[in-house]
JSON list of C-alpha atoms in Angstrom, two decimals:
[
{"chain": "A", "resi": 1, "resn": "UNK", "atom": "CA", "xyz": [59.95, 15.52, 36.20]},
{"chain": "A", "resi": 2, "resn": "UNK", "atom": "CA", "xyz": [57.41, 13.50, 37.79]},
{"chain": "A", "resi": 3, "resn": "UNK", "atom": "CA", "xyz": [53.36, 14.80, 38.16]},
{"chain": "A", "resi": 4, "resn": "UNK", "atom": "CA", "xyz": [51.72, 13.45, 41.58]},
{"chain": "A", "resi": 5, "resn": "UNK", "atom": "CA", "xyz": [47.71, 14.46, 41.34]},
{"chain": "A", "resi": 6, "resn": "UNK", "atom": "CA", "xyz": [47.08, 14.78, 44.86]},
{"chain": "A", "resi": 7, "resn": "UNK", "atom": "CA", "xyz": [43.40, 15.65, 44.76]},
{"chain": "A", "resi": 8, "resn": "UNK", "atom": "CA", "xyz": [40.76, 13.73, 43.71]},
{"chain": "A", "resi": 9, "resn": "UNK", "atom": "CA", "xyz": [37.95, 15.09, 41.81]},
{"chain": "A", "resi": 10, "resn": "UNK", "atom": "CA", "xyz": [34.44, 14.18, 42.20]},
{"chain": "A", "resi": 11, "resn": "UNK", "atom": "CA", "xyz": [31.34, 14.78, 40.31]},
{"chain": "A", "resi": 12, "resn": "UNK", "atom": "CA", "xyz": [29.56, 18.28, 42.04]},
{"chain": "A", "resi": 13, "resn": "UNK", "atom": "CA", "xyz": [26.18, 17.05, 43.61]},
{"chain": "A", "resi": 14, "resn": "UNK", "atom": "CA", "xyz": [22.78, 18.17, 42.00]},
{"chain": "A", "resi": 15, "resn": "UNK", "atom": "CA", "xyz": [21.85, 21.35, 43.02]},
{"chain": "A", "resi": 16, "resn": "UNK", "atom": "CA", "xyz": [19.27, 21.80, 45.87]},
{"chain": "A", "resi": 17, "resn": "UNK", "atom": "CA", "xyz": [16.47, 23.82, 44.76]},
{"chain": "A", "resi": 18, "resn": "UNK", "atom": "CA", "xyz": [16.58, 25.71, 47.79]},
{"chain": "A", "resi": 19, "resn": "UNK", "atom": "CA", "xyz": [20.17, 26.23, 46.59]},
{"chain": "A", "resi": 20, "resn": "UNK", "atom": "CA", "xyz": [18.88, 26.93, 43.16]},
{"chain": "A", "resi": 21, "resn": "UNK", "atom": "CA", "xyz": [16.89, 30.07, 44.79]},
{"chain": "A", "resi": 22, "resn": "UNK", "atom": "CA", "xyz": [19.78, 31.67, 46.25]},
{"chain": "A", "resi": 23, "resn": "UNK", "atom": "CA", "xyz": [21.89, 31.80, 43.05]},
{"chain": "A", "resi": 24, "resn": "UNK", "atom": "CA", "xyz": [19.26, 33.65, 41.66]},
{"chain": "A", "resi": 25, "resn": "UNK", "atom": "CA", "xyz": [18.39, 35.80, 44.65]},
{"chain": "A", "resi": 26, "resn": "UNK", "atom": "CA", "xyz": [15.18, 34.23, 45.48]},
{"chain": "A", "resi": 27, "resn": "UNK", "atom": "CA", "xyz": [13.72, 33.22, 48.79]},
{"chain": "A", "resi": 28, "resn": "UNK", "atom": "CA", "xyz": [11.08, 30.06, 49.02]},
{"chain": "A", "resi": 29, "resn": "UNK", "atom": "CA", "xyz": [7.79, 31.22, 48.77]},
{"chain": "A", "resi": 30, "resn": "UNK", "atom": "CA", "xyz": [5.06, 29.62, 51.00]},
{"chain": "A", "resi": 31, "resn": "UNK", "atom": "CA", "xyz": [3.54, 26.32, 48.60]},
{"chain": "A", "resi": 32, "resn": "UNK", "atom": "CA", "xyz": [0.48, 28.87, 48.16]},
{"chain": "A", "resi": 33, "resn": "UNK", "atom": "CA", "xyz": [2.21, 31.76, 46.76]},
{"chain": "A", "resi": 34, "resn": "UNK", "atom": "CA", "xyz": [1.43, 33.18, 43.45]},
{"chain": "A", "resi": 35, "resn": "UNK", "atom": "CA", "xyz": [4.14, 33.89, 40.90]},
{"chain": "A", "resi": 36, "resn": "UNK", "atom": "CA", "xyz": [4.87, 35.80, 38.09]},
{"chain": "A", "resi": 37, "resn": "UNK", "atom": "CA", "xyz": [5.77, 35.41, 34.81]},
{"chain": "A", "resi": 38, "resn": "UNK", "atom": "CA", "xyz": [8.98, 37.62, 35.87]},
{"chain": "A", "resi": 39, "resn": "UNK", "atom": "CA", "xyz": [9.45, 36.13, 38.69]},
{"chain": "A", "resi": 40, "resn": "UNK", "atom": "CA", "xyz": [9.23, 32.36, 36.94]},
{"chain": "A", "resi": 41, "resn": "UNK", "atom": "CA", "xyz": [11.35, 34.25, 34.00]},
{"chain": "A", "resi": 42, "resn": "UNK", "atom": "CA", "xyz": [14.05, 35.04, 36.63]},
{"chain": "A", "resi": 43, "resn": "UNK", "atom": "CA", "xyz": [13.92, 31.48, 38.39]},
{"chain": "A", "resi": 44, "resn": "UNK", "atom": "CA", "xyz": [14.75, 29.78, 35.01]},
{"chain": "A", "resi": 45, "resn": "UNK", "atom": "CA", "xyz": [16.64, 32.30, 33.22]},
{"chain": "A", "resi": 46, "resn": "UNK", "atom": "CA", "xyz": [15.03, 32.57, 30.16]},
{"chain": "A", "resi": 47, "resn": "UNK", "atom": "CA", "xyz": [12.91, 34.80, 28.44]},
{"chain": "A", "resi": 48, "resn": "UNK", "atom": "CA", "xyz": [9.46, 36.50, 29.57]},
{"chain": "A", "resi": 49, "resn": "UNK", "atom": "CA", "xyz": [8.70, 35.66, 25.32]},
{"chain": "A", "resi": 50, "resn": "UNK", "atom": "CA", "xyz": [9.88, 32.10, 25.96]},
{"chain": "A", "resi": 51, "resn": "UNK", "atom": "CA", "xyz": [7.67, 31.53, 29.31]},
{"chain": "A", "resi": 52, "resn": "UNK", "atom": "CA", "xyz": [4.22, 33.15, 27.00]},
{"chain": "A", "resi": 53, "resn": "UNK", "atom": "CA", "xyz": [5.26, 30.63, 24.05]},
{"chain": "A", "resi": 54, "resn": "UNK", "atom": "CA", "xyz": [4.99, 27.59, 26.41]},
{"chain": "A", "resi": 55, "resn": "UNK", "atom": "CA", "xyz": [1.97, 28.51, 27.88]},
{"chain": "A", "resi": 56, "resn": "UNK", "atom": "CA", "xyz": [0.71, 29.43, 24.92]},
{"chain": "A", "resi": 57, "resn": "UNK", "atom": "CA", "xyz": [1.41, 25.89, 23.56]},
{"chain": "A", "resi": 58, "resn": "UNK", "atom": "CA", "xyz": [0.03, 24.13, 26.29]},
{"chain": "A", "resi": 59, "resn": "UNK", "atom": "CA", "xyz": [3.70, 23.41, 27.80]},
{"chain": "A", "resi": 60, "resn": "UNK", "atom": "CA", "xyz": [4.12, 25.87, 30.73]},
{"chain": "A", "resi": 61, "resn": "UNK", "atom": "CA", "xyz": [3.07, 25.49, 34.11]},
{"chain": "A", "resi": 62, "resn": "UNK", "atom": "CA", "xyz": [-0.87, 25.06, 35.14]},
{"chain": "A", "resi": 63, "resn": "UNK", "atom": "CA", "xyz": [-1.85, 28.96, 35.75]},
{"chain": "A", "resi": 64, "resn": "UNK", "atom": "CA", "xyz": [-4.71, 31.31, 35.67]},
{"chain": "A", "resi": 65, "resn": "UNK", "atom": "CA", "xyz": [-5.08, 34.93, 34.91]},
{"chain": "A", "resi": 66, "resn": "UNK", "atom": "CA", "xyz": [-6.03, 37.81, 37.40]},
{"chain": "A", "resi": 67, "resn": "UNK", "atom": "CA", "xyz": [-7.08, 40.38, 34.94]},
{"chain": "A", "resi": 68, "resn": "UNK", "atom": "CA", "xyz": [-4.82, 40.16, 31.77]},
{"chain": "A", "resi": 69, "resn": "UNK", "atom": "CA", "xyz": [-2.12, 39.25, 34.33]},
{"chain": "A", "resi": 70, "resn": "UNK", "atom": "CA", "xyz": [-0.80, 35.27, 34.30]},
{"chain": "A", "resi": 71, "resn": "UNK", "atom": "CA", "xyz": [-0.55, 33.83, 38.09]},
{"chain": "A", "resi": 72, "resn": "UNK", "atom": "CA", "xyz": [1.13, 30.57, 38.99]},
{"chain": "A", "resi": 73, "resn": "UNK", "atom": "CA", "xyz": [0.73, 28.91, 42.52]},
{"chain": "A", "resi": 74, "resn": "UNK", "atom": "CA", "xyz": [3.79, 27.40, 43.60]},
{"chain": "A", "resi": 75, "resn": "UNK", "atom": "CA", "xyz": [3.22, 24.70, 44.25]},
{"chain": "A", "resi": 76, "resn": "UNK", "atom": "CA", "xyz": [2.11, 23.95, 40.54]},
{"chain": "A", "resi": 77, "resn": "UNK", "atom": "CA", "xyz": [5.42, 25.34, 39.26]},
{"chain": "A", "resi": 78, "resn": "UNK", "atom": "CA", "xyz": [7.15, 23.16, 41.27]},
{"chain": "A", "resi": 79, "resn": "UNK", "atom": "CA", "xyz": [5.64, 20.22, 40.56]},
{"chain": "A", "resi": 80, "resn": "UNK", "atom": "CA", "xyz": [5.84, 21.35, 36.52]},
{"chain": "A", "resi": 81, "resn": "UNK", "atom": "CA", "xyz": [9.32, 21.85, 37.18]},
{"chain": "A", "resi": 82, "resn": "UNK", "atom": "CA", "xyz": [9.74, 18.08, 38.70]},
{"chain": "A", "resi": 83, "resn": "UNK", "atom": "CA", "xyz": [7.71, 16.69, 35.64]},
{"chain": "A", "resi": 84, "resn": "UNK", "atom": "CA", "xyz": [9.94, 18.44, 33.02]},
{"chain": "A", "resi": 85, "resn": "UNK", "atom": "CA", "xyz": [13.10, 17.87, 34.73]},
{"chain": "A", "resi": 86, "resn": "UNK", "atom": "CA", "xyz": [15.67, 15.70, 32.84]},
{"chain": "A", "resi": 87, "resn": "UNK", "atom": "CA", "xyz": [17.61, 13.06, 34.49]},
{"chain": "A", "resi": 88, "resn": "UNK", "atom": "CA", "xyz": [20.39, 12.74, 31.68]},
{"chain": "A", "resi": 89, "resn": "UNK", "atom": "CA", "xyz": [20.28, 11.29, 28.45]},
{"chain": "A", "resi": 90, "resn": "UNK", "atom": "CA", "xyz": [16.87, 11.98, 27.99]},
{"chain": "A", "resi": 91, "resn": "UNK", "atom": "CA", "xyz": [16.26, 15.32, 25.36]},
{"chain": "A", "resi": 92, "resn": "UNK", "atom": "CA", "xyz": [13.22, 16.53, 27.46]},
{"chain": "A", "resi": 93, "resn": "UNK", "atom": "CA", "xyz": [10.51, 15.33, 25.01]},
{"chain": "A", "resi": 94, "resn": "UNK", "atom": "CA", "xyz": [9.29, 17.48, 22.26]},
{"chain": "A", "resi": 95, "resn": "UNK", "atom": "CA", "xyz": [9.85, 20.73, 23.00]}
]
């Protein structure tokens, strides 16, 4: 019996951020919008704990606090997101 592989398989293209927000349910903000530490939990899937521990250790996003209440434009978290971003083979620094 002879196997003929018909398709061809290629590697999936990086995902869009835009496309990014609408696995997770999110729309686009405006650049001036201020976000959450839920709502930047939800956009990276990780932990509200994890998001305070990096900005407690100087590695989150730039923010500011309206009461006892962290804010982050997004613009900023964008461009954190761009600066932390790994393009392969790289570990992400220290962390």
């Amino acid at each position: 019996m002879t196997l003929l592989i018909t398709e061809v398989t290629r590697a999936p293209e990086p995902l869009t951020f835009e496309a990014f927000l609408g696995l997770v349910g999110a729309s686009k903000p405006p650049l001036d919008a201020m976000l959450t530490v839920d709502e930047i939990s939800k956009l990276l899937q990780i932990s509200r704990t994890t998001l305070y521990g990096w900005i407690a250790d100087g590695h989150g996003p730039r923010h500011f606090r309206v009461q006892n209440q962290i804010r982050v434009r997004f613009d900023d978290f964008l461009a954190w997101v761009e600066e932390n971003t790994s393009t392969g083979g790289d570990d992400g620094g220290d962390r």
